[in-house]
XYZ file of C-alpha atoms in Angstrom:
349
model
C -8.155 71.737 143.750
C -6.047 69.392 141.657
C -3.478 70.469 139.097
C -5.813 69.207 136.370
C -8.611 71.410 137.715
C -6.300 74.407 137.698
C -5.208 73.694 134.126
C -8.818 73.353 132.999
C -9.605 76.827 134.338
C -6.201 78.391 133.689
C -6.695 82.085 132.829
C -4.746 81.573 129.605
C -7.214 78.888 128.552
C -10.152 81.057 129.557
C -8.741 83.873 127.415
C -8.171 81.522 124.473
C -4.446 82.251 124.419
C -1.045 80.632 124.702
C 1.509 81.724 127.268
C 3.639 83.459 124.631
C 0.757 85.541 123.238
C 1.035 89.296 123.637
C -1.152 91.359 125.924
C -2.808 92.809 122.817
C -4.083 89.336 121.887
C -5.412 88.838 125.394
C -7.194 92.190 125.273
C -8.704 91.455 121.857
C -9.984 88.055 122.979
C -11.318 89.560 126.194
C -13.299 92.249 124.351
C -14.687 89.710 121.906
C -15.813 87.259 124.606
C -17.268 90.055 126.723
C -19.343 91.256 123.785
C -20.619 87.745 123.074
C -21.402 87.158 126.763
C -23.510 90.335 126.775
C -25.904 88.722 124.287
C -25.862 85.343 125.988
C -23.363 83.613 123.748
C -19.908 82.119 124.368
C -16.811 81.944 122.205
C -14.967 78.730 121.381
C -11.314 78.768 120.426
C -9.489 76.382 118.148
C -7.129 75.283 120.891
C -9.580 74.813 123.766
C -8.485 71.160 123.524
C -11.547 69.835 125.338
C -10.523 66.199 124.920
C -7.287 66.971 126.724
C -7.958 69.808 129.158
C -11.596 69.070 129.937
C -14.850 70.949 129.229
C -14.722 74.556 128.100
C -13.934 76.907 130.979
C -16.415 79.415 132.357
C -16.465 82.441 130.059
C -19.179 84.462 131.715
C -18.356 88.144 132.385
C -17.233 87.607 135.988
C -14.910 84.713 135.077
C -13.520 86.682 132.145
C -12.773 89.683 134.352
C -11.076 87.484 136.956
C -8.932 85.738 134.362
C -7.961 88.988 132.659
C -7.003 90.481 136.014
C -4.831 87.414 136.729
C -2.914 88.012 133.517
C -2.611 91.781 133.868
C 0.623 91.643 135.863
C 3.945 90.068 134.841
C 3.892 87.979 138.023
C 0.397 86.691 137.260
C 1.326 85.840 133.691
C 4.373 83.887 134.823
C 2.562 81.995 137.592
C -0.276 80.912 135.309
C 2.119 80.349 132.425
C 3.821 77.569 134.346
C 0.659 75.506 133.790
C -0.262 76.130 130.146
C 1.017 75.551 126.617
C 3.345 77.591 124.413
C 2.986 77.905 120.622
C 6.226 79.039 119.001
C 7.218 76.559 116.294
C 5.801 74.530 113.417
C 6.256 71.427 115.574
C 4.030 73.013 118.221
C 1.329 73.720 115.620
C 1.468 70.122 114.366
C 1.141 68.688 117.884
C -1.691 71.074 118.789
C -3.601 69.950 115.711
C -3.487 66.401 117.088
C -4.543 67.510 120.563
C -7.418 69.507 119.108
C -8.653 66.864 116.665
C -7.876 63.584 118.420
C -7.035 64.516 122.005
C -4.151 62.051 121.808
C -1.658 63.171 124.454
C 0.779 60.351 123.773
C 0.929 61.028 120.038
C 1.340 64.780 120.522
C 3.992 64.307 123.168
C 5.919 61.963 120.872
C 6.035 64.683 118.224
C 7.566 67.086 120.729
C 9.971 64.443 122.044
C 11.221 63.520 118.578
C 11.479 67.100 117.381
C 13.993 69.771 118.332
C 14.282 70.141 122.082
C 13.671 73.819 122.712
C 11.798 75.979 125.190
C 8.287 75.352 123.888
C 8.767 71.620 123.272
C 9.948 71.097 126.857
C 7.103 73.166 128.337
C 4.516 71.395 126.208
C 5.846 67.945 127.099
C 5.676 68.998 130.743
C 2.022 69.963 130.250
C 1.250 66.593 128.682
C 2.571 64.849 131.800
C 0.661 67.157 134.159
C -2.560 66.339 132.332
C -2.082 62.648 133.047
C -2.037 61.109 136.545
C 0.412 61.276 139.432
C 2.620 58.543 137.969
C 3.937 61.141 135.520
C 4.600 63.960 137.991
C 8.268 62.988 138.396
C 8.777 63.210 134.627
C 7.074 66.599 134.634
C 9.482 67.836 137.304
C 12.471 66.481 135.388
C 11.344 68.342 132.281
C 10.830 71.488 134.349
C 14.362 71.172 135.724
C 15.809 70.848 132.212
C 13.646 73.681 130.874
C 14.536 76.126 133.625
C 18.241 75.264 133.571
C 18.585 75.783 129.820
C 15.918 78.346 128.973
C 15.054 79.929 132.322
C 15.708 83.562 131.387
C 14.049 83.214 127.993
C 11.042 81.475 129.522
C 10.534 84.204 132.128
C 10.776 87.062 129.642
C 8.550 85.329 127.070
C 5.755 84.423 129.457
C 5.801 87.611 131.553
C 5.654 89.753 128.395
C 9.179 91.127 128.636
C 9.690 91.404 132.394
C 12.323 89.590 134.472
C 10.079 89.034 137.476
C 12.234 86.321 139.097
C 15.728 84.939 138.709
C 15.999 81.804 136.529
C 17.298 79.759 139.459
C 14.110 80.595 141.380
C 11.741 79.138 138.783
C 11.652 75.629 140.223
C 10.792 76.980 143.662
C 8.029 79.128 142.124
C 6.612 76.036 140.417
C 6.761 73.901 143.560
C 5.194 76.645 145.674
C 2.394 77.008 143.146
C 1.758 73.250 143.237
C 1.453 73.288 147.033
C -0.862 76.312 146.977
C -3.060 74.975 144.180
C -3.508 71.642 145.953
C -4.054 73.444 149.285
C -1.284 71.436 150.894
C -2.686 68.063 149.759
C 0.466 66.976 147.953
C -0.696 63.482 147.021
C 1.617 62.053 144.394
C 4.060 64.944 144.472
C 6.033 63.737 147.489
C 6.803 60.497 145.691
C 7.585 62.371 142.481
C 10.179 64.487 144.270
C 11.703 61.377 145.855
C 11.930 59.638 142.474
C 13.811 62.608 141.035
C 16.646 62.030 143.519
C 17.630 65.693 143.258
C 18.687 67.142 146.616
C 18.133 70.733 145.516
C 14.592 70.015 144.346
C 13.870 68.045 147.525
C 15.033 70.998 149.641
C 12.955 73.477 147.639
C 9.943 71.177 147.909
C 10.353 71.055 151.689
C 10.692 74.857 151.779
C 7.536 75.284 149.703
C 5.505 72.993 151.961
C 6.916 74.631 155.087
C 5.923 78.063 153.790
C 2.362 76.857 153.184
C 2.032 75.420 156.700
C 3.564 78.522 158.285
C 1.143 80.744 156.376
C -1.798 78.721 157.695
C -0.416 78.930 161.228
C 0.100 82.675 160.949
C -3.472 83.094 159.729
C -4.728 81.148 162.767
C -2.552 83.275 165.057
C -3.878 86.490 163.551
C -7.470 85.359 164.121
C -6.707 84.367 167.722
C -5.097 87.724 168.449
C -7.930 89.673 166.825
C -10.787 87.792 168.520
C -12.616 89.941 171.040
C -12.870 88.690 174.614
C -16.168 89.283 176.428
C -15.854 86.744 179.230
C -13.082 84.681 180.860
C -14.248 81.582 179.022
C -13.500 83.286 175.691
C -9.800 82.961 176.507
C -10.164 79.214 176.880
C -12.169 78.898 173.649
C -9.519 80.871 171.763
C -6.776 78.618 173.113
C -8.662 75.430 172.222
C -9.486 76.653 168.712
C -5.905 77.693 168.040
C -4.604 74.356 169.301
C -6.963 72.388 167.051
C -6.094 74.489 164.011
C -2.363 74.437 164.657
C -1.887 70.767 165.535
C -1.746 69.249 162.004
C 0.438 72.058 160.678
C 2.939 71.877 163.532
C 3.117 68.108 163.161
C 3.860 68.449 159.445
C 6.440 71.164 160.076
C 8.180 69.064 162.705
C 8.458 66.171 160.260
C 9.833 68.526 157.607
C 12.598 69.990 159.746
C 13.586 66.568 161.056
C 14.351 65.505 157.475
C 15.560 68.972 156.415
C 17.488 70.501 159.365
C 17.705 73.917 157.675
C 14.010 74.390 158.471
C 14.567 74.218 162.234
C 14.630 77.983 162.769
C 11.382 78.417 160.848
C 9.703 75.743 162.977
C 11.108 77.239 166.174
C 9.761 80.709 165.428
C 6.200 79.763 164.513
C 5.837 76.917 167.051
C 6.866 79.121 169.955
C 4.581 81.906 168.725
C 1.600 79.532 168.700
C 2.406 78.078 172.119
C 2.911 81.535 173.641
C -0.566 82.650 172.560
C -2.196 79.441 173.807
C -0.479 79.731 177.182
C -1.315 83.411 177.573
C -5.016 82.863 176.895
C -5.280 79.749 179.058
C -3.414 81.251 182.011
C -5.490 84.420 181.736
C -8.628 82.296 181.736
C -7.517 80.300 184.753
C -6.763 83.467 186.678
C -10.261 84.830 186.137
C -12.437 81.729 186.246
C -13.966 80.111 189.290
C -15.437 77.061 187.607
C -12.543 76.004 185.439
C -9.938 74.868 188.029
C -11.849 71.605 188.504
C -11.497 70.766 184.798
C -7.854 69.785 184.960
C -8.103 67.531 181.914
C -8.842 70.520 179.664
C -6.002 72.538 181.153
C -3.573 69.660 180.828
C -4.567 69.078 177.217
C -3.500 72.591 176.317
C -0.357 72.643 178.452
C 0.802 69.252 177.181
C 0.213 70.326 173.600
C 2.430 73.339 174.188
C 5.047 71.216 175.957
C 5.195 68.803 173.011
C 5.444 71.535 170.369
C 7.432 74.286 172.066
C 10.886 74.550 170.517
C 12.874 76.472 173.109
C 13.924 75.241 176.539
C 12.545 78.390 178.160
C 9.050 77.731 176.855
C 9.181 74.003 177.624
C 10.128 74.811 181.221
C 7.209 77.215 181.429
C 4.854 74.494 180.158
C 6.282 71.981 182.634
C 5.709 74.422 185.482
C 2.063 74.843 184.483
C 1.589 71.073 184.225
C 3.122 70.636 187.674
C 0.828 73.286 189.122
C -2.282 71.629 187.686
C -1.186 68.228 188.999
C -0.113 69.697 192.337
C 3.386 68.320 191.804
C 6.035 69.833 194.011
C 8.950 67.890 192.535
C 10.925 68.945 189.487
C 11.084 65.503 187.875
C 11.164 65.669 184.064
C 8.184 65.112 181.839
C 7.924 62.492 179.138
C 7.886 63.688 175.486
C 4.068 63.662 175.523
C 3.947 65.988 178.528
C 3.101 63.267 181.054
C 5.042 63.184 184.349
C 8.016 60.827 184.379
C 7.465 59.036 187.677
C 9.999 56.342 187.043
C 12.662 55.884 189.677
C 16.157 56.995 188.637
C 18.582 54.201 187.798
C 20.989 53.159 190.536
């Protein structure tokens, strides 16, 4: 899902509300739309802004219930409020009139830019940039940085309906994490936007957010591998292969992240070793109980070399090297190349 897709179906938009509207307004709109849906009709709101945010969102009973549930907690209100408009001032009303009537993002944004720079004007300018293409993501992040630095506490309390659900200094990380999750890790355009900002703190938080997403995916794959029932020796091998294939792109991305952000090393070490341990355990168990598999050394080596390349600790790398040596019937202790292949080169001198 793209950010634009998320904005189009933002629960606030579905409920016909702004992020600063009270829960009473949300409840009133919900009851009204539910009643209309029961007789096969839908409700349109003045600020659906179809020319800007896309076609009207789904307002059938199931979608209404899902959206209302998303906005029933302070955390849900804040998370969704990061990606929708605020309506607090006369300037906001003037700009929304333009967005509703003409759908002119540039003209509306200019009104906010030239008016008083306050919490709602900054958030609404940010939204205008998010509704354009990736060339404007860096500007959106710059506005977010200014907004959170100057109005962080006020923004949190206003959007979450009076609750301080996070610290103001955590808002940027919450936004970046949401972007990664919404795009399902496909951060096209955002990597360049973060680089263009030239803000070390934002770059570090961006790396942390992406690392968290990859680690979550790896942990999910690990949980499935550990929970899979084993009915035959070959099941162990299938589990190992599946886990390797699922983990490979995430471990590669994590390795690249910690190489540019050294503080992520411990997070890579923990999850990489956990993945390799499970692969090794299943493959060794399979080898110990299978009569046909020992001839298929290429499949064994593929798994062992993968673990050798991704294992983070010396202990685990040595264990992988031992298994590779056993499969290749190597009796020497010569080192392996980075890709897990034997280093058969003669020592210098």
